[in-house]
PDB file of C-alpha atoms in Angstrom:
ATOM      1  CA  MET A 139     130.740 141.481 -41.556  1.00 45.00           C
ATOM      2  CA  PHE A 140     127.571 140.172 -43.199  1.00 43.00           C
ATOM      3  CA  SER A 141     125.889 142.138 -45.932  1.00 47.00           C
ATOM      4  CA  SER A 142     122.475 143.534 -45.139  1.00 45.00           C
ATOM      5  CA  SER A 143     121.307 142.587 -48.623  1.00 46.00           C
ATOM      6  CA  GLN A 144     118.965 139.644 -48.697  1.00 46.00           C
ATOM      7  CA  GLN A 145     118.556 137.019 -51.407  1.00 45.00           C
ATOM      8  CA  PRO A 146     115.044 136.407 -52.777  1.00 47.00           C
ATOM      9  CA  GLY A 147     113.251 133.671 -50.863  1.00 44.00           C
ATOM     10  CA  VAL A 148     115.789 133.612 -47.991  1.00 40.00           C
ATOM     11  CA  THR A 149     115.346 135.286 -44.601  1.00 41.00           C
ATOM     12  CA  VAL A 150     118.541 136.011 -42.614  1.00 40.00           C
ATOM     13  CA  ARG A 151     117.971 135.017 -38.981  1.00 41.00           C
ATOM     14  CA  ALA A 152     121.527 135.040 -37.683  1.00 40.00           C
ATOM     15  CA  PRO A 153     125.052 134.628 -39.053  1.00 41.00           C
ATOM     16  CA  GLY A 154     125.260 131.150 -40.566  1.00 40.00           C
ATOM     17  CA  LYS A 155     121.550 130.379 -40.050  1.00 41.00           C
ATOM     18  CA  PHE A 156     119.050 130.653 -42.897  1.00 36.00           C
ATOM     19  CA  LYS A 157     115.364 129.956 -43.193  1.00 44.00           C
ATOM     20  CA  VAL A 158     113.802 129.236 -46.602  1.00 39.00           C
ATOM     21  CA  SER A 159     110.478 131.013 -46.996  1.00 45.00           C
ATOM     22  CA  SER A 160     107.461 129.304 -48.557  1.00 48.00           C
ATOM     23  CA  LEU A 161     106.592 129.907 -52.211  1.00 47.00           C
ATOM     24  CA  SER A 162     103.868 132.468 -52.589  1.00 48.00           C
ATOM     25  CA  LYS A 163     103.051 131.513 -56.169  1.00 60.00           C
ATOM     26  CA  VAL A 164     100.376 128.858 -56.639  1.00 67.00           C
ATOM     27  CA  ILE A 165     101.117 126.572 -59.584  1.00 74.00           C
ATOM     28  CA  LYS A 166      97.939 125.748 -61.493  1.00 79.00           C
ATOM     29  CA  LEU A 167      99.386 123.353 -64.079  1.00 85.00           C
ATOM     30  CA  TRP A 168     101.417 120.367 -62.922  1.00 89.00           C
ATOM     31  CA  PRO A 169     103.236 117.673 -64.930  1.00 92.00           C
ATOM     32  CA  CYS A 170     100.975 114.722 -65.648  1.00 93.00           C
ATOM     33  CA  PRO A 171     101.988 111.838 -63.336  1.00 92.00           C
ATOM     34  CA  GLY A 172     101.026 109.100 -65.815  1.00 94.00           C
ATOM     35  CA  LEU A 173      99.460 105.824 -64.762  1.00 95.00           C
ATOM     36  CA  THR A 174     100.587 104.341 -61.458  1.00 94.00           C
ATOM     37  CA  GLU A 175      99.529 101.592 -59.088  1.00 93.00           C
ATOM     38  CA  ALA A 176      96.926 104.021 -57.741  1.00 91.00           C
ATOM     39  CA  ASP A 177      95.119 103.814 -61.099  1.00 93.00           C
ATOM     40  CA  ASN A 178      95.466 100.043 -61.510  1.00 93.00           C
ATOM     41  CA  GLY A 179      96.999  97.624 -59.030  1.00 91.00           C
ATOM     42  CA  ARG A 180      98.561  95.500 -61.787  1.00 93.00           C
ATOM     43  CA  ILE A 181     100.785  98.285 -63.138  1.00 94.00           C
ATOM     44  CA  THR A 182     103.587  97.751 -60.608  1.00 91.00           C
ATOM     45  CA  GLN A 183     103.729  94.025 -61.394  1.00 90.00           C
ATOM     46  CA  TYR A 184     103.774  94.794 -65.122  1.00 93.00           C
ATOM     47  CA  LEU A 185     106.723  97.143 -64.654  1.00 93.00           C
ATOM     48  CA  LYS A 186     108.613  94.559 -62.584  1.00 89.00           C
ATOM     49  CA  HIS A 187     108.591  91.804 -65.211  1.00 86.00           C
ATOM     50  CA  THR A 188     108.782  93.914 -68.396  1.00 87.00           C
ATOM     51  CA  GLU A 189     112.241  94.989 -69.511  1.00 85.00           C
ATOM     52  CA  TYR A 190     111.243  96.811 -72.667  1.00 86.00           C
ATOM     53  CA  GLY A 191     110.752 100.565 -72.528  1.00 90.00           C
ATOM     54  CA  SER A 192     107.499 100.785 -74.489  1.00 93.00           C
ATOM     55  CA  GLY A 193     104.643  98.662 -75.790  1.00 93.00           C
ATOM     56  CA  GLY A 194     101.279  98.451 -77.498  1.00 93.00           C
ATOM     57  CA  GLY A 195     102.512  98.439 -81.103  1.00 93.00           C
ATOM     58  CA  VAL A 196     100.932  96.949 -84.196  1.00 95.00           C
ATOM     59  CA  SER A 197     101.814  93.304 -84.854  1.00 93.00           C
ATOM     60  CA  GLU A 198     105.009  92.814 -86.852  1.00 93.00           C
ATOM     61  CA  HIS A 199     103.189  90.311 -89.042  1.00 95.00           C
ATOM     62  CA  ILE A 200     100.616  92.930 -90.024  1.00 96.00           C
ATOM     63  CA  LEU A 201     103.314  95.510 -90.727  1.00 96.00           C
ATOM     64  CA  ALA A 202     105.276  93.023 -92.848  1.00 96.00           C
ATOM     65  CA  GLU A 203     102.216  92.513 -95.067  1.00 96.00           C
ATOM     66  CA  GLU A 204     101.687  96.273 -95.342  1.00 95.00           C
ATOM     67  CA  MET A 205     105.313  97.139 -96.056  1.00 96.00           C
ATOM     68  CA  PHE A 206     106.544  94.202 -98.151  1.00 96.00           C
ATOM     69  CA  GLU A 207     103.351  92.290 -99.000  1.00 95.00           C
ATOM     70  CA  THR A 208     104.769  89.053 -97.629  1.00 95.00           C
ATOM     71  CA  LYS A 209     105.008  87.103 -94.387  1.00 95.00           C
ATOM     72  CA  TYR A 210     107.352  88.327 -91.678  1.00 94.00           C
ATOM     73  CA  SER A 211     109.125  84.956 -91.552  1.00 93.00           C
ATOM     74  CA  LEU A 212     110.086  85.286 -95.240  1.00 95.00           C
ATOM     75  CA  LEU A 213     111.816  88.653 -94.849  1.00 95.00           C
ATOM     76  CA  HIS A 214     115.602  88.940 -94.767  1.00 94.00           C
ATOM     77  CA  SER A 215     117.371  90.561 -91.810  1.00 93.00           C
ATOM     78  CA  SER A 216     117.395  94.164 -93.089  1.00 95.00           C
ATOM     79  CA  GLN A 217     113.677  93.993 -93.903  1.00 96.00           C
ATOM     80  CA  LYS A 218     112.887  92.567 -90.460  1.00 94.00           C
ATOM     81  CA  GLU A 219     114.868  95.404 -88.895  1.00 94.00           C
ATOM     82  CA  ALA A 220     112.820  97.918 -90.896  1.00 96.00           C
ATOM     83  CA  VAL A 221     109.608  96.292 -89.685  1.00 96.00           C
ATOM     84  CA  THR A 222     110.855  96.425 -86.099  1.00 93.00           C
ATOM     85  CA  LEU A 223     111.598 100.143 -86.408  1.00 94.00           C
ATOM     86  CA  ARG A 224     108.163 100.789 -87.874  1.00 96.00           C
ATOM     87  CA  GLN A 225     106.609  98.740 -85.086  1.00 94.00           C
ATOM     88  CA  LEU A 226     108.351 100.922 -82.497  1.00 93.00           C
ATOM     89  CA  GLN A 227     106.726 103.964 -84.087  1.00 94.00           C
ATOM     90  CA  THR A 228     103.288 102.482 -83.412  1.00 95.00           C
ATOM     91  CA  HIS A 229     103.796 101.941 -79.673  1.00 96.00           C
ATOM     92  CA  ARG A 230     101.079 103.479 -77.515  1.00 96.00           C
ATOM     93  CA  TRP A 231     102.638 103.564 -74.064  1.00 96.00           C
ATOM     94  CA  ARG A 232     106.051 104.140 -72.506  1.00 96.00           C
ATOM     95  CA  LEU A 233     107.273 102.491 -69.309  1.00 95.00           C
ATOM     96  CA  ASP A 234     109.145 104.592 -66.754  1.00 95.00           C
ATOM     97  CA  HIS A 235     110.691 101.968 -64.473  1.00 92.00           C
ATOM     98  CA  PRO A 236     112.522 104.323 -62.059  1.00 91.00           C
ATOM     99  CA  HIS A 237     109.335 106.304 -61.313  1.00 93.00           C
ATOM    100  CA  LYS A 238     107.027 103.248 -61.504  1.00 93.00           C
ATOM    101  CA  CYS A 239     104.607 104.799 -63.955  1.00 95.00           C
ATOM    102  CA  ILE A 240     103.431 104.514 -67.556  1.00 96.00           C
ATOM    103  CA  PHE A 241     102.953 107.353 -70.047  1.00 96.00           C
ATOM    104  CA  ALA A 242     100.719 107.458 -73.106  1.00 96.00           C
ATOM    105  CA  ILE A 243     102.510 108.021 -76.421  1.00 95.00           C
ATOM    106  CA  GLY A 244     101.589 107.767 -80.093  1.00 91.00           C
ATOM    107  CA  ASP A 245      98.404 109.198 -81.572  1.00 89.00           C
ATOM    108  CA  LYS A 246      96.741 109.661 -78.175  1.00 91.00           C
ATOM    109  CA  LYS A 247      99.737 110.837 -76.226  1.00 93.00           C
ATOM    110  CA  CYS A 248      99.856 112.395 -72.791  1.00 94.00           C
ATOM    111  CA  LEU A 249      98.722 116.030 -72.565  1.00 93.00           C
ATOM    112  CA  LYS A 250     101.773 116.689 -70.339  1.00 92.00           C
ATOM    113  CA  ASN A 251      99.992 119.120 -67.979  1.00 91.00           C
ATOM    114  CA  VAL A 252      97.063 118.691 -65.588  1.00 90.00           C
ATOM    115  CA  LYS A 253      95.300 121.058 -63.236  1.00 85.00           C
ATOM    116  CA  ALA A 254      95.570 120.633 -59.480  1.00 77.00           C
ATOM    117  CA  ASP A 255      92.395 120.888 -57.425  1.00 71.00           C
ATOM    118  CA  ASN A 256      92.678 124.057 -55.324  1.00 66.00           C
ATOM    119  CA  GLY A 257      96.409 124.043 -55.896  1.00 61.00           C
ATOM    120  CA  ASP A 258      96.843 120.689 -54.064  1.00 64.00           C
ATOM    121  CA  HIS A 259      99.401 118.795 -56.169  1.00 66.00           C
ATOM    122  CA  THR A 260      99.243 115.726 -53.882  1.00 71.00           C
ATOM    123  CA  THR A 261      95.917 114.658 -55.429  1.00 75.00           C
ATOM    124  CA  ILE A 262      96.839 115.128 -59.092  1.00 85.00           C
ATOM    125  CA  LYS A 263      95.294 112.576 -61.430  1.00 88.00           C
ATOM    126  CA  PRO A 264      96.449 111.585 -64.934  1.00 92.00           C
ATOM    127  CA  CYS A 265      95.202 113.584 -67.903  1.00 92.00           C
ATOM    128  CA  THR A 266      92.115 112.564 -69.891  1.00 90.00           C
ATOM    129  CA  GLU A 267      94.101 110.549 -72.459  1.00 91.00           C
ATOM    130  CA  TYR A 268      94.756 107.849 -69.876  1.00 93.00           C
ATOM    131  CA  LYS A 269      91.119 106.835 -69.723  1.00 89.00           C
ATOM    132  CA  ALA A 270      91.463 105.616 -73.298  1.00 91.00           C
ATOM    133  CA  LEU A 271      94.718 103.814 -72.473  1.00 93.00           C
ATOM    134  CA  LEU A 272      93.209 102.028 -69.469  1.00 93.00           C
ATOM    135  CA  SER A 273      90.304 100.786 -71.581  1.00 92.00           C
ATOM    136  CA  LEU A 274      92.579  99.637 -74.415  1.00 93.00           C
ATOM    137  CA  LEU A 275      92.378  95.842 -74.820  1.00 94.00           C
ATOM    138  CA  ALA A 276      96.087  95.489 -75.637  1.00 94.00           C
ATOM    139  CA  PHE A 277      97.030  97.406 -72.480  1.00 95.00           C
ATOM    140  CA  GLN A 278      94.669  95.356 -70.309  1.00 94.00           C
ATOM    141  CA  MET A 279      96.152  92.115 -71.664  1.00 94.00           C
ATOM    142  CA  ALA A 280      99.686  93.407 -71.022  1.00 93.00           C
ATOM    143  CA  ILE A 281      99.155  94.293 -67.356  1.00 94.00           C
ATOM    144  CA  LEU A 282      97.143  91.115 -66.682  1.00 92.00           C
ATOM    145  CA  LYS A 283      99.919  88.852 -67.935  1.00 88.00           C
ATOM    146  CA  SER A 284     101.441  86.857 -65.090  1.00 84.00           C
ATOM    147  CA  LYS A 285     105.086  87.230 -64.199  1.00 80.00           C
ATOM    148  CA  PRO A 286     107.100  84.270 -65.552  1.00 77.00           C
ATOM    149  CA  GLU A 287     108.984  82.075 -63.119  1.00 79.00           C
ATOM    150  CA  ASP A 288     112.686  82.827 -62.817  1.00 72.00           C
ATOM    151  CA  LYS A 289     113.632  79.482 -64.368  1.00 72.00           C
ATOM    152  CA  ASN A 290     111.608  80.361 -67.496  1.00 75.00           C
ATOM    153  CA  CYS A 291     112.938  83.886 -67.996  1.00 73.00           C
ATOM    154  CA  HIS A 292     115.668  82.735 -70.393  1.00 70.00           C
ATOM    155  CA  PHE A 293     112.933  81.632 -72.811  1.00 74.00           C
ATOM    156  CA  ILE A 294     111.844  85.261 -73.338  1.00 73.00           C
ATOM    157  CA  PRO A 295     112.711  86.277 -76.943  1.00 72.00           C
ATOM    158  CA  LEU A 296     115.832  88.414 -77.217  1.00 71.00           C
ATOM    159  CA  ARG A 297     113.960  91.245 -78.916  1.00 71.00           C
ATOM    160  CA  TYR A 298     111.910  91.701 -75.726  1.00 71.00           C
ATOM    161  CA  GLN A 299     114.996  91.750 -73.484  1.00 74.00           C
ATOM    162  CA  ASN A 300     116.831  94.958 -72.660  1.00 72.00           C
ATOM    163  CA  SER A 301     120.287  93.394 -72.526  1.00 71.00           C
ATOM    164  CA  ALA A 302     122.021  96.749 -73.085  1.00 70.00           C
ATOM    165  CA  ILE A 303     120.696  98.136 -69.788  1.00 73.00           C
ATOM    166  CA  GLY A 304     121.602  94.876 -68.059  1.00 70.00           C
ATOM    167  CA  GLU A 305     125.209  95.106 -69.261  1.00 72.00           C
ATOM    168  CA  ILE A 306     125.503  98.730 -68.109  1.00 72.00           C
ATOM    169  CA  HIS A 307     124.177  97.792 -64.654  1.00 70.00           C
ATOM    170  CA  THR A 308     126.484  94.789 -64.228  1.00 72.00           C
ATOM    171  CA  ASN A 309     129.467  96.960 -65.209  1.00 74.00           C
ATOM    172  CA  LYS A 310     128.520  99.571 -62.602  1.00 72.00           C
ATOM    173  CA  ILE A 311     128.307  97.046 -59.760  1.00 68.00           C
ATOM    174  CA  GLY A 312     131.529  95.306 -60.795  1.00 68.00           C
ATOM    175  CA  LEU A 313     130.092  92.019 -62.098  1.00 70.00           C
ATOM    176  CA  ARG A 314     131.176  92.264 -65.735  1.00 67.00           C
ATOM    177  CA  ASN A 315     133.824  89.533 -65.533  1.00 66.00           C
ATOM    178  CA  LEU A 316     131.591  87.273 -63.460  1.00 64.00           C
ATOM    179  CA  LEU A 317     128.702  87.442 -65.953  1.00 63.00           C
ATOM    180  CA  SER A 318     130.686  87.296 -69.195  1.00 63.00           C
ATOM    181  CA  LYS A 319     129.216  84.606 -71.438  1.00 63.00           C
ATOM    182  CA  SER A 320     132.437  82.854 -72.428  1.00 62.00           C
ATOM    183  CA  GLU A 321     132.329  79.043 -72.286  1.00 63.00           C
ATOM    184  CA  ASP A 322     135.334  78.880 -69.950  1.00 67.00           C
ATOM    185  CA  ASN A 323     133.865  81.256 -67.363  1.00 68.00           C
ATOM    186  CA  ILE A 324     133.863  78.918 -64.385  1.00 73.00           C
ATOM    187  CA  LEU A 325     132.523  81.651 -62.088  1.00 71.00           C
ATOM    188  CA  LEU A 326     129.367  82.016 -64.172  1.00 72.00           C
ATOM    189  CA  HIS A 327     128.826  78.244 -64.213  1.00 73.00           C
ATOM    190  CA  PHE A 328     129.279  78.123 -60.448  1.00 76.00           C
ATOM    191  CA  ALA A 329     126.870  81.047 -59.913  1.00 74.00           C
ATOM    192  CA  HIS A 330     124.201  79.304 -61.997  1.00 72.00           C
ATOM    193  CA  GLN A 331     124.540  76.018 -60.126  1.00 76.00           C
ATOM    194  CA  PHE A 332     124.698  77.752 -56.756  1.00 76.00           C
ATOM    195  CA  ALA A 333     121.499  79.700 -57.568  1.00 71.00           C
ATOM    196  CA  GLN A 334     119.826  76.384 -58.387  1.00 71.00           C
ATOM    197  CA  THR A 335     120.902  75.012 -54.959  1.00 74.00           C
ATOM    198  CA  LYS A 336     122.821  72.150 -56.571  1.00 75.00           C
ATOM    199  CA  PHE A 337     125.556  72.300 -53.928  1.00 74.00           C
ATOM    200  CA  GLY A 338     123.238  71.643 -51.011  1.00 68.00           C
ATOM    201  CA  LYS A 339     122.804  73.546 -47.785  1.00 66.00           C
ATOM    202  CA  ASP A 340     125.821  72.290 -45.781  1.00 63.00           C
ATOM    203  CA  ASN A 341     128.381  71.943 -48.550  1.00 79.00           C
ATOM    204  CA  VAL A 342     132.037  72.066 -47.508  1.00 83.00           C
ATOM    205  CA  PHE A 343     133.127  73.669 -50.786  1.00 82.00           C
ATOM    206  CA  VAL A 344     130.599  76.511 -50.477  1.00 83.00           C
ATOM    207  CA  ASP A 345     131.570  77.020 -46.844  1.00 86.00           C
ATOM    208  CA  MET A 346     135.239  77.174 -47.863  1.00 85.00           C
ATOM    209  CA  ILE A 347     134.430  79.920 -50.381  1.00 84.00           C
ATOM    210  CA  LYS A 348     132.655  81.884 -47.647  1.00 85.00           C
ATOM    211  CA  VAL A 349     135.716  81.521 -45.409  1.00 86.00           C
ATOM    212  CA  MET A 350     138.029  82.646 -48.221  1.00 84.00           C
ATOM    213  CA  ILE A 351     135.902  85.762 -48.824  1.00 84.00           C
ATOM    214  CA  VAL A 352     135.955  86.672 -45.121  1.00 85.00           C
ATOM    215  CA  LYS A 353     139.710  85.947 -44.995  1.00 83.00           C
ATOM    216  CA  VAL A 354     140.416  88.352 -47.861  1.00 83.00           C
ATOM    217  CA  GLU A 355     138.184  91.035 -46.292  1.00 84.00           C
ATOM    218  CA  HIS A 356     140.000  90.665 -42.964  1.00 80.00           C
ATOM    219  CA  GLU A 357     143.392  90.964 -44.669  1.00 80.00           C
ATOM    220  CA  GLU A 358     142.305  94.078 -46.575  1.00 83.00           C
ATOM    221  CA  ARG A 359     141.269  95.732 -43.300  1.00 83.00           C
ATOM    222  CA  GLY A 360     144.433  94.624 -41.553  1.00 80.00           C
ATOM    223  CA  HIS A 361     142.513  92.351 -39.158  1.00 78.00           C
ATOM    224  CA  ARG A 362     143.625  88.969 -37.897  1.00 74.00           C
ATOM    225  CA  MET A 363     141.588  85.768 -38.138  1.00 70.00           C
ATOM    226  CA  LYS A 364     141.646  85.258 -34.377  1.00 72.00           C
ATOM    227  CA  ASN A 365     138.305  84.298 -32.755  1.00 71.00           C
ATOM    228  CA  MET A 366     136.655  83.904 -36.152  1.00 79.00           C
ATOM    229  CA  GLN A 367     133.516  81.761 -36.295  1.00 82.00           C
ATOM    230  CA  TYR A 368     133.704  79.128 -39.074  1.00 85.00           C
ATOM    231  CA  PRO A 369     130.729  77.386 -40.760  1.00 86.00           C
ATOM    232  CA  PRO A 370     129.930  74.027 -39.103  1.00 85.00           C
ATOM    233  CA  ALA A 371     130.444  71.858 -42.201  1.00 86.00           C
ATOM    234  CA  PHE A 372     133.809  73.500 -42.944  1.00 89.00           C
ATOM    235  CA  ASP A 373     134.862  73.274 -39.319  1.00 88.00           C
ATOM    236  CA  GLU A 374     134.001  69.570 -39.146  1.00 89.00           C
ATOM    237  CA  TRP A 375     135.926  68.822 -42.344  1.00 89.00           C
ATOM    238  CA  CYS A 376     138.979  70.731 -41.059  1.00 91.00           C
ATOM    239  CA  HIS A 377     138.936  68.752 -37.826  1.00 90.00           C
ATOM    240  CA  GLU A 378     138.714  65.493 -39.752  1.00 91.00           C
ATOM    241  CA  LEU A 379     141.691  66.468 -41.914  1.00 92.00           C
ATOM    242  CA  LEU A 380     143.648  67.448 -38.819  1.00 91.00           C
ATOM    243  CA  CYS A 381     143.010  64.056 -37.242  1.00 92.00           C
ATOM    244  CA  ILE A 382     144.023  62.169 -40.404  1.00 92.00           C
ATOM    245  CA  ARG A 383     147.082  64.217 -41.403  1.00 92.00           C
ATOM    246  CA  PRO A 384     148.148  67.101 -39.107  1.00 90.00           C
ATOM    247  CA  GLU A 385     150.971  68.175 -41.451  1.00 90.00           C
ATOM    248  CA  ALA A 386     148.574  68.440 -44.423  1.00 92.00           C
ATOM    249  CA  TYR A 387     146.079  70.417 -42.358  1.00 90.00           C
ATOM    250  CA  CYS A 388     148.768  72.882 -41.321  1.00 89.00           C
ATOM    251  CA  SER A 389     149.445  73.719 -44.990  1.00 90.00           C
ATOM    252  CA  PHE A 390     145.722  73.863 -45.723  1.00 89.00           C
ATOM    253  CA  GLN A 391     145.024  76.140 -42.760  1.00 86.00           C
ATOM    254  CA  LEU A 392     147.662  78.654 -43.845  1.00 84.00           C
ATOM    255  CA  ALA A 393     146.153  78.923 -47.328  1.00 83.00           C
ATOM    256  CA  PHE A 394     142.419  78.590 -46.708  1.00 83.00           C
ATOM    257  CA  GLY A 395     141.884  79.426 -43.059  1.00 83.00           C
ATOM    258  CA  GLY A 396     140.468  77.387 -40.217  1.00 86.00           C
ATOM    259  CA  HIS A 397     141.081  76.855 -36.523  1.00 85.00           C
ATOM    260  CA  THR A 398     144.607  76.160 -35.398  1.00 84.00           C
ATOM    261  CA  GLU A 399     145.416  72.762 -33.926  1.00 81.00           C
ATOM    262  CA  ARG A 400     145.559  74.347 -30.481  1.00 81.00           C
ATOM    263  CA  SER A 401     142.110  75.919 -30.962  1.00 82.00           C
ATOM    264  CA  PHE A 402     140.612  72.564 -31.879  1.00 81.00           C
ATOM    265  CA  HIS A 403     141.934  71.073 -28.641  1.00 73.00           C
ATOM    266  CA  GLN A 404     140.280  73.912 -26.688  1.00 73.00           C
ATOM    267  CA  ILE A 405     136.864  73.555 -28.395  1.00 66.00           C
TER     268      ILE A 405
END
């Protein structure tokens, strides 16, 4: 038995089938969307190469003179930290990377709400405070800055890198051990050299690693290695080893994979 009572906003059509009715209330004030690529085409690029969560603050050198009446370079670590905190308080925009937009903060912060034309929230534009932000010289210089090449990214000062977020992300995707910065981390050294294409395109060692990965995946799924396609460079090296020393290749093939001697004769 189904109750004849009906929940607000839901129309009962048949047992187990519901239809959600449209909202009758028209919302006049909508959350301000901030600045997006629709307002300036360079905003998306700026968000892609900027790790920090906010920007547009007063120069640390100026703040050092105001706070301690000396140059920033002459301050000790605790004083520099105080200047950095004060500098954060002067930031004028906040970057929202997940939503690909920028919000005004500080003295001329976002008004939070904007009106929708005739209730159409699909055409909502940023609030009036963003006109000032778009015309701000510091903001224009920030979004016009070119994205650095990947090989130059490690020259970016640490204070402008969001390493904490990077560590959280690498932990979530299971790469913490691979990217640990210990000197004896051979996996990290290999990853760096592989990314720089130092092993070449048809490298036997790289091909062997690929085969080992596939071998482990097959074993985890309970699959055999029969009819597996091997990389050409690896296959050629295996055949050469088989021709030179069949007994040695037999031991190698059991540990690292490769065609059997019979398969090579059939190829």
